[in-house]
Short mmCIF file of C-alpha atoms and ligand atoms in Angstrom, two decimals:
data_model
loop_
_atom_site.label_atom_id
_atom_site.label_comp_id
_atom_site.label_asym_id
_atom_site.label_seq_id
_atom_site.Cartn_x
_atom_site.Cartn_y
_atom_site.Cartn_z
CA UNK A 91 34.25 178.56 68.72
CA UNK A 92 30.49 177.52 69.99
CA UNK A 93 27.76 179.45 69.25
CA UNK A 94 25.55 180.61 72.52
CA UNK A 95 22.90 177.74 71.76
CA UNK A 96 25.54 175.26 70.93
CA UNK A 97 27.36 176.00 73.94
CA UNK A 98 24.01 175.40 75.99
CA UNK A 99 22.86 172.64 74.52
CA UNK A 100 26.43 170.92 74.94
CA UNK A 101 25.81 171.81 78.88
CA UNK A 102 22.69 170.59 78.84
CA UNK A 103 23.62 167.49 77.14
CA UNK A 104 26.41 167.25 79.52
CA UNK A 105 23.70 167.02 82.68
CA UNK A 106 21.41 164.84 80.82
CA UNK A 107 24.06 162.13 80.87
CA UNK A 108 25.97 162.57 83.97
CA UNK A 109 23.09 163.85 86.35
CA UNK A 110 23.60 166.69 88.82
CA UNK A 111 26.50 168.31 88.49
CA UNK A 112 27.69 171.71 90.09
CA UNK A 113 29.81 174.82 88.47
CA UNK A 114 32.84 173.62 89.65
CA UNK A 115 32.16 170.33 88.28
CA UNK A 116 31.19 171.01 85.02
CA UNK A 117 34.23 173.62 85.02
CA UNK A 118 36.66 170.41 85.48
CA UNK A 119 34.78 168.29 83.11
CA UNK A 120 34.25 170.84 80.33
CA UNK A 121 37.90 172.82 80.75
CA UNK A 122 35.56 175.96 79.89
CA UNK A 123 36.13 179.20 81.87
CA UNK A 124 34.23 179.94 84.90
CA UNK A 125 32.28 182.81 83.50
CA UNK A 126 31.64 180.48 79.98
CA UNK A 127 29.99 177.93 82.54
CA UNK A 128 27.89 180.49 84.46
CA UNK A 129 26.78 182.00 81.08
CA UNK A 130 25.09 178.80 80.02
CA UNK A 131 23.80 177.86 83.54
CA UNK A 132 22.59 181.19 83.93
CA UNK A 133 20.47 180.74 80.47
CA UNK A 134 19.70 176.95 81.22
CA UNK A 135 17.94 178.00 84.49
CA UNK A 136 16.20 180.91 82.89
CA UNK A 137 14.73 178.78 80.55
CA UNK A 138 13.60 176.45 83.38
CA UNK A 139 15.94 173.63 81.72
CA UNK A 140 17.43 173.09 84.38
CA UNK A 141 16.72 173.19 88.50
CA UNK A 142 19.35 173.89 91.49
CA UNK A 143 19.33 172.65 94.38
CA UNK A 144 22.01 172.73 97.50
CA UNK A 145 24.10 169.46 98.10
CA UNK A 146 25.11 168.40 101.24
CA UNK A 147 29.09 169.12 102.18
CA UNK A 148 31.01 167.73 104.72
CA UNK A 149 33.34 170.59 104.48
CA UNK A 150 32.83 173.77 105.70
CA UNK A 151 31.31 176.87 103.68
CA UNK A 152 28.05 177.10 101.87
CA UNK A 153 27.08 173.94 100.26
CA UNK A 154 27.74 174.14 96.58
CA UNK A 155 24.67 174.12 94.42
CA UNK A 156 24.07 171.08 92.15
CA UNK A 157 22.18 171.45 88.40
CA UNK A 158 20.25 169.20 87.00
CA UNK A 159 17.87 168.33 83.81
CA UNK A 160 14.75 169.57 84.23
CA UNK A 161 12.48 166.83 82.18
CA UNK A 162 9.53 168.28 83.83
CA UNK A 163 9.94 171.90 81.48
CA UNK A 164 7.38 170.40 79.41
CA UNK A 165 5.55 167.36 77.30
CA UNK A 166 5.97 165.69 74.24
CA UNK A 167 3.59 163.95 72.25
CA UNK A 168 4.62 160.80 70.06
CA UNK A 169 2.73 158.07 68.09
CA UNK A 170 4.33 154.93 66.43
CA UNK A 171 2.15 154.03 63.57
CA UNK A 172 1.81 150.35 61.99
CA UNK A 173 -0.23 149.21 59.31
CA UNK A 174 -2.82 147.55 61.08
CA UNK A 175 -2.60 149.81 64.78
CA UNK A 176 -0.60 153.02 66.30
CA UNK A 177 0.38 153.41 69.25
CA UNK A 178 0.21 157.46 71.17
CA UNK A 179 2.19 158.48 74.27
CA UNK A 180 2.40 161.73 76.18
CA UNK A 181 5.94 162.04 77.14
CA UNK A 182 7.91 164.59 79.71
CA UNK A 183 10.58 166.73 78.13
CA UNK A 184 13.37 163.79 79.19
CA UNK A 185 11.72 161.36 77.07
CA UNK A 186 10.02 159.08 79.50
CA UNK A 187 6.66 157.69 78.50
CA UNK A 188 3.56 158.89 80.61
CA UNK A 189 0.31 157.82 79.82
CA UNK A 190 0.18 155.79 76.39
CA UNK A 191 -2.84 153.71 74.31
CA UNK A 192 -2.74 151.49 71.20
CA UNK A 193 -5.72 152.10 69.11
CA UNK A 194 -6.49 149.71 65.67
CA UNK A 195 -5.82 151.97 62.68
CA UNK A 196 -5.57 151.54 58.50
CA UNK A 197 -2.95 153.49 57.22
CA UNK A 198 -4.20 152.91 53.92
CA UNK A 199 -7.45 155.05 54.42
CA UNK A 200 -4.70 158.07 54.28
CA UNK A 201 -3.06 160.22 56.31
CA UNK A 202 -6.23 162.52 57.14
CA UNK A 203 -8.48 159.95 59.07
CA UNK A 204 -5.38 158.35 60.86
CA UNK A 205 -3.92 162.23 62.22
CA UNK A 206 -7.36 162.61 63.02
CA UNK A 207 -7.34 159.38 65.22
CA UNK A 208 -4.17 160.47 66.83
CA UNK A 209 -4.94 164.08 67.41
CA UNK A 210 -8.06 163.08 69.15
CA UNK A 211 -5.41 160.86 71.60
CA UNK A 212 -3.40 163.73 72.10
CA UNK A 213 -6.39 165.29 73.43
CA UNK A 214 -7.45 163.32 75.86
CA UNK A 215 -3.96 162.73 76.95
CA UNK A 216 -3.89 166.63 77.37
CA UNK A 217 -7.75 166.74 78.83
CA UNK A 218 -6.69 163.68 81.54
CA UNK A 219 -3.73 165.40 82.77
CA UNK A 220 -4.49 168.76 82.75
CA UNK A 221 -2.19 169.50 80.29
CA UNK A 222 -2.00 172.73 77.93
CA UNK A 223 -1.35 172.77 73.96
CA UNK A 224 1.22 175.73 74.90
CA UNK A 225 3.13 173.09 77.22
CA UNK A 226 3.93 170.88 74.27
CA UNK A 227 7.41 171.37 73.42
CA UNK A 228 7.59 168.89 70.25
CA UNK A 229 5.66 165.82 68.43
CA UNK A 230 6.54 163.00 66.56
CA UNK A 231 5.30 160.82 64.49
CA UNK A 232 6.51 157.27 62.93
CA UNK A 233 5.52 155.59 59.85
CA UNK A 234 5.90 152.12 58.44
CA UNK A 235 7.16 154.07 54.77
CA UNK A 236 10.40 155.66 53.86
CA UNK A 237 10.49 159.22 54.99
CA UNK A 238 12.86 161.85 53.28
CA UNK A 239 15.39 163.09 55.42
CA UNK A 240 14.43 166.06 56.74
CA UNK A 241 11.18 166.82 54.93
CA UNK A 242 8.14 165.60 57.53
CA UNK A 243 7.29 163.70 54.52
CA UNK A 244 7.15 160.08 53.09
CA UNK A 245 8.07 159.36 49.51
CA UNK A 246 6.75 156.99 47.58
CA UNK A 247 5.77 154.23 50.61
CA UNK A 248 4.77 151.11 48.81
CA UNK A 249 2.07 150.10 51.40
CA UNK A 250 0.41 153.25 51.98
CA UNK A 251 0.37 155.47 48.68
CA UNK A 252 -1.81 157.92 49.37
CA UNK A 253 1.10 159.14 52.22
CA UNK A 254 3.18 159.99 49.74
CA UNK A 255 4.64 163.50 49.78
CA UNK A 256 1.21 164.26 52.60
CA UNK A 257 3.26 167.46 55.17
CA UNK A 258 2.75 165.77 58.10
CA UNK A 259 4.09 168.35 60.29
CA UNK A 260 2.11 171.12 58.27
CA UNK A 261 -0.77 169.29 58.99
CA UNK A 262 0.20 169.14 63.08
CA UNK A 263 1.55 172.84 62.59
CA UNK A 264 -2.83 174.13 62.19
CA UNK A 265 -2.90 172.96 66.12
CA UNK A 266 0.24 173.05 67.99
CA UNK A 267 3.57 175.99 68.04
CA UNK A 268 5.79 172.72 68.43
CA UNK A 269 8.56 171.37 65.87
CA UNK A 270 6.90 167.92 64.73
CA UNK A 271 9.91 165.08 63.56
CA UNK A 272 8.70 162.54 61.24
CA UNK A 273 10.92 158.88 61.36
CA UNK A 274 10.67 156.09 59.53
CA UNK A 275 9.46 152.97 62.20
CA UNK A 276 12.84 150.89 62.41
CA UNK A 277 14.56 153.99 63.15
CA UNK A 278 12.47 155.00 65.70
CA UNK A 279 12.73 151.58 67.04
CA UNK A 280 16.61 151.49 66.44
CA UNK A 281 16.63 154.70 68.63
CA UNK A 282 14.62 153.36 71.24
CA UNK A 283 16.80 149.72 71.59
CA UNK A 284 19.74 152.10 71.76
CA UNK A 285 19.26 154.64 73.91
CA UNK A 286 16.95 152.29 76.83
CA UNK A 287 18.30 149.18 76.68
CA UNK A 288 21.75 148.84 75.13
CA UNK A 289 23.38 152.63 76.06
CA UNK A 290 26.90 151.39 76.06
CA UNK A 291 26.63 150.45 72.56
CA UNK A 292 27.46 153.33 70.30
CA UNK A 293 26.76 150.78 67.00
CA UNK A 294 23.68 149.36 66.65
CA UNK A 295 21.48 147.80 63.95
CA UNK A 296 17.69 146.81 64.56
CA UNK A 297 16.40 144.60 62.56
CA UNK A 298 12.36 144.63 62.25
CA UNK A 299 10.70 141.38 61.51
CA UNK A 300 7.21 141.68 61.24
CA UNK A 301 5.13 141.95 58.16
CA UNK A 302 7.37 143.56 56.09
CA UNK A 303 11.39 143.89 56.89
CA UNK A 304 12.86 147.22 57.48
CA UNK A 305 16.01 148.01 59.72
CA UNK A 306 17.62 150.65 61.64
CA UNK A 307 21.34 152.12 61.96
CA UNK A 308 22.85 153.73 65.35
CA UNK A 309 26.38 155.25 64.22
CA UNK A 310 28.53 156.66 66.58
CA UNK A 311 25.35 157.11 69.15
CA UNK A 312 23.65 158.75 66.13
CA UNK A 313 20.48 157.30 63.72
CA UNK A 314 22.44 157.13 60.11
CA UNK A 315 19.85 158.22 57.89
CA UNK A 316 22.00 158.03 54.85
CA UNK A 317 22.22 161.09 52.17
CA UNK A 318 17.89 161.24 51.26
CA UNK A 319 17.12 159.09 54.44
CA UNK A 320 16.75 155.85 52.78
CA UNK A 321 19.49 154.05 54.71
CA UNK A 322 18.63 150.71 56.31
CA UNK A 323 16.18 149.91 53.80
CA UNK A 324 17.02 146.17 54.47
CA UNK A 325 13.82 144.68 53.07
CA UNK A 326 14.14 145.69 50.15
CA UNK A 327 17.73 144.72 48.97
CA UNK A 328 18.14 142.03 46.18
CA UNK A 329 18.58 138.06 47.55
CA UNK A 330 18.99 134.89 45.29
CA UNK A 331 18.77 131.41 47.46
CA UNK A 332 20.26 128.40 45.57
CA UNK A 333 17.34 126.72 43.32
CA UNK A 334 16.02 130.44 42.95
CA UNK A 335 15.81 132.69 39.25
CA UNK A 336 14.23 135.69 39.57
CA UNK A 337 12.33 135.33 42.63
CA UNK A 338 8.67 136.10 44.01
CA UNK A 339 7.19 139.63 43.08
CA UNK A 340 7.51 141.79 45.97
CA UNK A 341 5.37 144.96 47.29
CA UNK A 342 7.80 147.71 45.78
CA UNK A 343 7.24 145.87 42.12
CA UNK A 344 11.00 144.35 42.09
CA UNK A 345 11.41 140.38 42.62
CA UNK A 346 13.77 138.35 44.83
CA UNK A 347 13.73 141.50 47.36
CA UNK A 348 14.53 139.72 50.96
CA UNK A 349 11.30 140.69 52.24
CA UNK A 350 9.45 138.97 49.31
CA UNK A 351 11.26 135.76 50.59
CA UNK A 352 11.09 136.36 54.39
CA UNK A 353 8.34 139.20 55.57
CA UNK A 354 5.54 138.00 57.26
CA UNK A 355 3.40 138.62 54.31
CA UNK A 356 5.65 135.91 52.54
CA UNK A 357 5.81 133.92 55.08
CA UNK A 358 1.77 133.82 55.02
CA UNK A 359 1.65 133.57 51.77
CA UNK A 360 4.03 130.48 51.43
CA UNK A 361 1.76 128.83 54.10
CA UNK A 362 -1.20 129.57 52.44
CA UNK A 363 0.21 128.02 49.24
CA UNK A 364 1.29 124.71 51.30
CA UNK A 365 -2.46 124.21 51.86
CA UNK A 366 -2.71 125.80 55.59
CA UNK A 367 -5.89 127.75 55.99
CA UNK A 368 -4.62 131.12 57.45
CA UNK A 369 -5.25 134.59 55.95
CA UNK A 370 -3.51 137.33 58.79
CA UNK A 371 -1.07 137.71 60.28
CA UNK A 372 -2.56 136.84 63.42
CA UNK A 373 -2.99 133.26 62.01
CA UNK A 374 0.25 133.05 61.46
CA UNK A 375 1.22 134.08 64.71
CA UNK A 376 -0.72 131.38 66.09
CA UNK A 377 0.64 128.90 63.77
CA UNK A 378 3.80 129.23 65.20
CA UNK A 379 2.76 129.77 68.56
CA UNK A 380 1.07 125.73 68.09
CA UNK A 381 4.30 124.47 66.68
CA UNK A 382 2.84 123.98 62.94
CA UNK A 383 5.56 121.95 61.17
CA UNK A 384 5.23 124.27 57.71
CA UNK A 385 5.16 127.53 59.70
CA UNK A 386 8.24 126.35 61.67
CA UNK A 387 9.91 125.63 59.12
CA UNK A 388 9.11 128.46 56.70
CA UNK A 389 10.54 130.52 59.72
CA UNK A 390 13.55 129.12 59.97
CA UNK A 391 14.08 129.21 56.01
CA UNK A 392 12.71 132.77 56.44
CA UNK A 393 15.94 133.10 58.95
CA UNK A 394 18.54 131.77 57.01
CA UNK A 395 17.35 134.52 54.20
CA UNK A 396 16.98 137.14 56.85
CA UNK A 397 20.36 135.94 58.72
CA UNK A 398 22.34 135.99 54.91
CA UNK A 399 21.35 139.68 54.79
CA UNK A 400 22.20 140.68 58.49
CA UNK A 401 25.57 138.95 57.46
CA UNK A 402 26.02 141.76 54.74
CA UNK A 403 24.59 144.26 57.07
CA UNK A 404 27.26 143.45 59.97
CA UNK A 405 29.99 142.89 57.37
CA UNK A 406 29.14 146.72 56.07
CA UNK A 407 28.73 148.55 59.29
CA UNK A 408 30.32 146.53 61.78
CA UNK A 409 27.87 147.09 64.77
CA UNK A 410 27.90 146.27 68.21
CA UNK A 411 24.12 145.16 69.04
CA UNK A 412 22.22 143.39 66.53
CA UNK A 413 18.52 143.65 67.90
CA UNK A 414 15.89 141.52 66.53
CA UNK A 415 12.33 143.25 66.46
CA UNK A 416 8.89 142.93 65.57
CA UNK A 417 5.75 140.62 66.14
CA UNK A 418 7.75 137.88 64.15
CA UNK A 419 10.35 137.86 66.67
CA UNK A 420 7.91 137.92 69.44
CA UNK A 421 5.84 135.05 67.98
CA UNK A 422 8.56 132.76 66.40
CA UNK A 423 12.04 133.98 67.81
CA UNK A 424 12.57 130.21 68.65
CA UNK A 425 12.76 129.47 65.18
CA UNK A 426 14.21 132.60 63.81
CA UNK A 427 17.10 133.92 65.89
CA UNK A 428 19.28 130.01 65.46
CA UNK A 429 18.84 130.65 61.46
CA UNK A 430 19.68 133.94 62.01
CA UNK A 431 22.82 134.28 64.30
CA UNK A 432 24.16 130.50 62.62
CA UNK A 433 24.27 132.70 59.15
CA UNK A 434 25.91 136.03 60.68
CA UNK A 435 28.67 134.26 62.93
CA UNK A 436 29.47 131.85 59.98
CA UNK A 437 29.26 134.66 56.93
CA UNK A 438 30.58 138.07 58.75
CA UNK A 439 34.28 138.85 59.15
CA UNK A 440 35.41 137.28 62.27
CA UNK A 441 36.63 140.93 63.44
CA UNK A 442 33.58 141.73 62.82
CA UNK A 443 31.74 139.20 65.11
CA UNK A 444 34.23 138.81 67.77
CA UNK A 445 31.99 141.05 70.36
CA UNK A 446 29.24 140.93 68.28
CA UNK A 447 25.49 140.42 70.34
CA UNK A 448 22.27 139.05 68.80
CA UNK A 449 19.32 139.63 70.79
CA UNK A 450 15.85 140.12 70.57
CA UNK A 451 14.08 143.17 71.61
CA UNK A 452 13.74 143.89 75.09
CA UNK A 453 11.03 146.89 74.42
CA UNK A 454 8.76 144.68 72.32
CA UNK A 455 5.85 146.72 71.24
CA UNK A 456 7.41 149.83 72.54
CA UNK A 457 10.54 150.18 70.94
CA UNK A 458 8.87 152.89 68.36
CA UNK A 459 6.98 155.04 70.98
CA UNK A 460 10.18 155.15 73.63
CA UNK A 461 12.61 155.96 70.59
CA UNK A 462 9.77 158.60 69.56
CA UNK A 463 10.10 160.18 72.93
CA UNK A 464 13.60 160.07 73.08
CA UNK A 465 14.11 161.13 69.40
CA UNK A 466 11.92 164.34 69.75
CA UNK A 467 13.63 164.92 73.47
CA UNK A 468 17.31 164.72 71.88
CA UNK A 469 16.01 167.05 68.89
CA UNK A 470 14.41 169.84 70.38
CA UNK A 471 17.32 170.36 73.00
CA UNK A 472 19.50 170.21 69.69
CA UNK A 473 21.12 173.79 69.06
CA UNK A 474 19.37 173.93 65.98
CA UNK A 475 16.36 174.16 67.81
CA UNK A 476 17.19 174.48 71.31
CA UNK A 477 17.05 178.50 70.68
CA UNK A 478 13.06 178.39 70.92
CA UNK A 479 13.04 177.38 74.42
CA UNK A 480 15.32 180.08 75.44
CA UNK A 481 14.34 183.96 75.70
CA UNK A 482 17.08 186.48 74.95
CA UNK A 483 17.19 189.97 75.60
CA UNK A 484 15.96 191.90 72.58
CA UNK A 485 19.23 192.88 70.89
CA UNK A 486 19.29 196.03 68.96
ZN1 ZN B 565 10.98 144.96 47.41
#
């Protein structure tokens, strides 16, 4: 049996996905009682999460009254932070981006000057729309570092070590009443892929290309986070390449990792070593972009790698959508994505592959702030959580 917030947000959920719906509807849908369904309306429209409103009828009798979402109920606030620039949106309660900016940022200087960066975006988000702190119904926050599941905090992140163990939402928690989620980026991303562009596919990995490699897992319409939340952590796994012993030192202090062979950083630095006279990873970008023989073909090595690990990846979880993100994709996706599917549809299980896609993002930069939005959005209207935006009757 459904607890009373479990039963609402299941009704709620229900409207979110199928739109307007009226008692009688959700009645047939649901196969709960009449009074169950009044119960939960009764409490959604209380808490202003959801509005009526009469529908037409071509029959005679009083026109039966139609509930939907209410997305206006409130905001959300959400920033996707890189290493080199973030990115802040203000966000209705439905998940759907408002205003946003993308600011330059080091996440190295430590978590104190970069909150401080973004809380002063929140601000004038709030200040420009006439928003209060009070109508902020949740924040979130993504980080180019492993978080632990469930603990607003990142553990050990190789590129940014004086994150580790920092309380992010602790730290948010001094200024606003909300619930603050902390996400790793590619999950974020994975999120956002999934739930705005590819929502008929409940299996989806992302795949982030950009200076480092990281990746994301949709399960069953849900992000896998694994048992600690270190699931996906495709950068990191070991690869040997014929020709190959131990392989280049990578950022984590293990060699042969497949970022250490394929990131952008090794990418940049194999190009540098060839003689080329780049130092970012803007010059690499442009490299590409110019059709530079060595940074075409380090790419498409750089695929092949990449592509040998998506193999395992699609071999192990079997996924519908395999999306292809970051400024890597953006810049060189010409030379990346052959390598890349050529190496999953000849390596995976044929099962496996069958209906399998390969695409590039769609959202490209967004995926992290839309997934943001839509991650906070699902979580708040959770029933773990959904019971702060409903008043009871004191009991007693
Ligand atoms: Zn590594």
């Amino acid at each position: 049996m459904a607890t009373f917030d479990e039963g609402i947000s299941e009704t709620l959920s229900l409207l979110r996905r199928k739109g307007g719906m009226t008692r009688a509807e959700i009645v047939a849908e649901t196969g709960l009682s009449r009074s169950a369904v009044n119960l939960r309306i009764d409490a959604l429209l209380q808490a202003r999460l959801v509005s009526g409103s009469a529908r037409e009828t071509v029959m005679k009798g009083r026109p039966a009254e139609v509930f939907s979402f209410n997305s206006e109920r409130g905001k959300l606030l959400a920033a996707d932070v890189g290493a080199t620039k973030f990115r802040a949106g203000l966000c209705n309660l439905g998940g759907d981006v408002e205003s946003e900016i993308e600011l330059p940022s080091d996440v190295t200087a430590g978590p104190e000057v970069l909150l401080t960066s973004i809380l002063k975006c929140f601000e004038t988000f709030l200040a420009d729309t006439g928003t209060s702190a009070d109508e902020i119904l949740g924040i979130g926050l993504s980080l180019p570092a492993p978080v632990k599941r469930g603990s607003g905090m990142s553990v050990n992140p190789p590129i940014m070590p004086l994150w580790n163990r920092f309380d992010v939402p602790a730290w948010f928690g001094e200024r606003f009443a909300s619930p603050v989620f902390l996400e790793k980026d590619a999950n974020a991303m994975a999120y956002g892929e999934a739930r705005f562009s590819h929502p008929e596919a409940d299996d989806l990995l992302l795949v982030k290309i950009g200076t480092g490699i990281g990746s994301g897992v949709i399960r069953e319409g849900r992000l896998y986070r694994g048992a600690d939340g270190a699931a996906g952590d495709l950068g990191h796994i070991p690869m040997s390449l014929p020709g190959d012993d131990e392989g280049p030192l990578c950022k984590c202090g293990n060699h042969g990792c497949l970022e250490a062979r394929a990131g952008g950083w090794a990418i940049l630095r194999d190009l540098r070593e060839s003689g080329a006279d780049v130092s970012s990873q803007d010059d690499l970008i442009a490299a590409l972009a110019a059709g530079d023989p060595a940074a075409v073909q380090l790419a498409r090595r750089a695929g092949q790698a990449i592509g040998t690990a998506v193999a395992t990846a699609v071999n192990l979880l079997n996924p519908r959508v395999v999306v292809l993100a970051g400024h890597l994709v953006a810049a060189g996706g010409d030379h990346l994505l052959p390598a890349i599917r050529e190496r999953v549809y000849s390596r995976s299980l044929p099962l496996a592959t069958a209906d399998l896609t390969i695409v590039a993002s769609s959202l490209h930069p967004r995926e992290g702030l839309v997934g943001l939005a839509h991650l906070v959005s699902d979580g708040i209207l959770e029933p773990a959580q959904i019971g702060r935006l409903v008043e009871r009757e004191p009991t007693d």
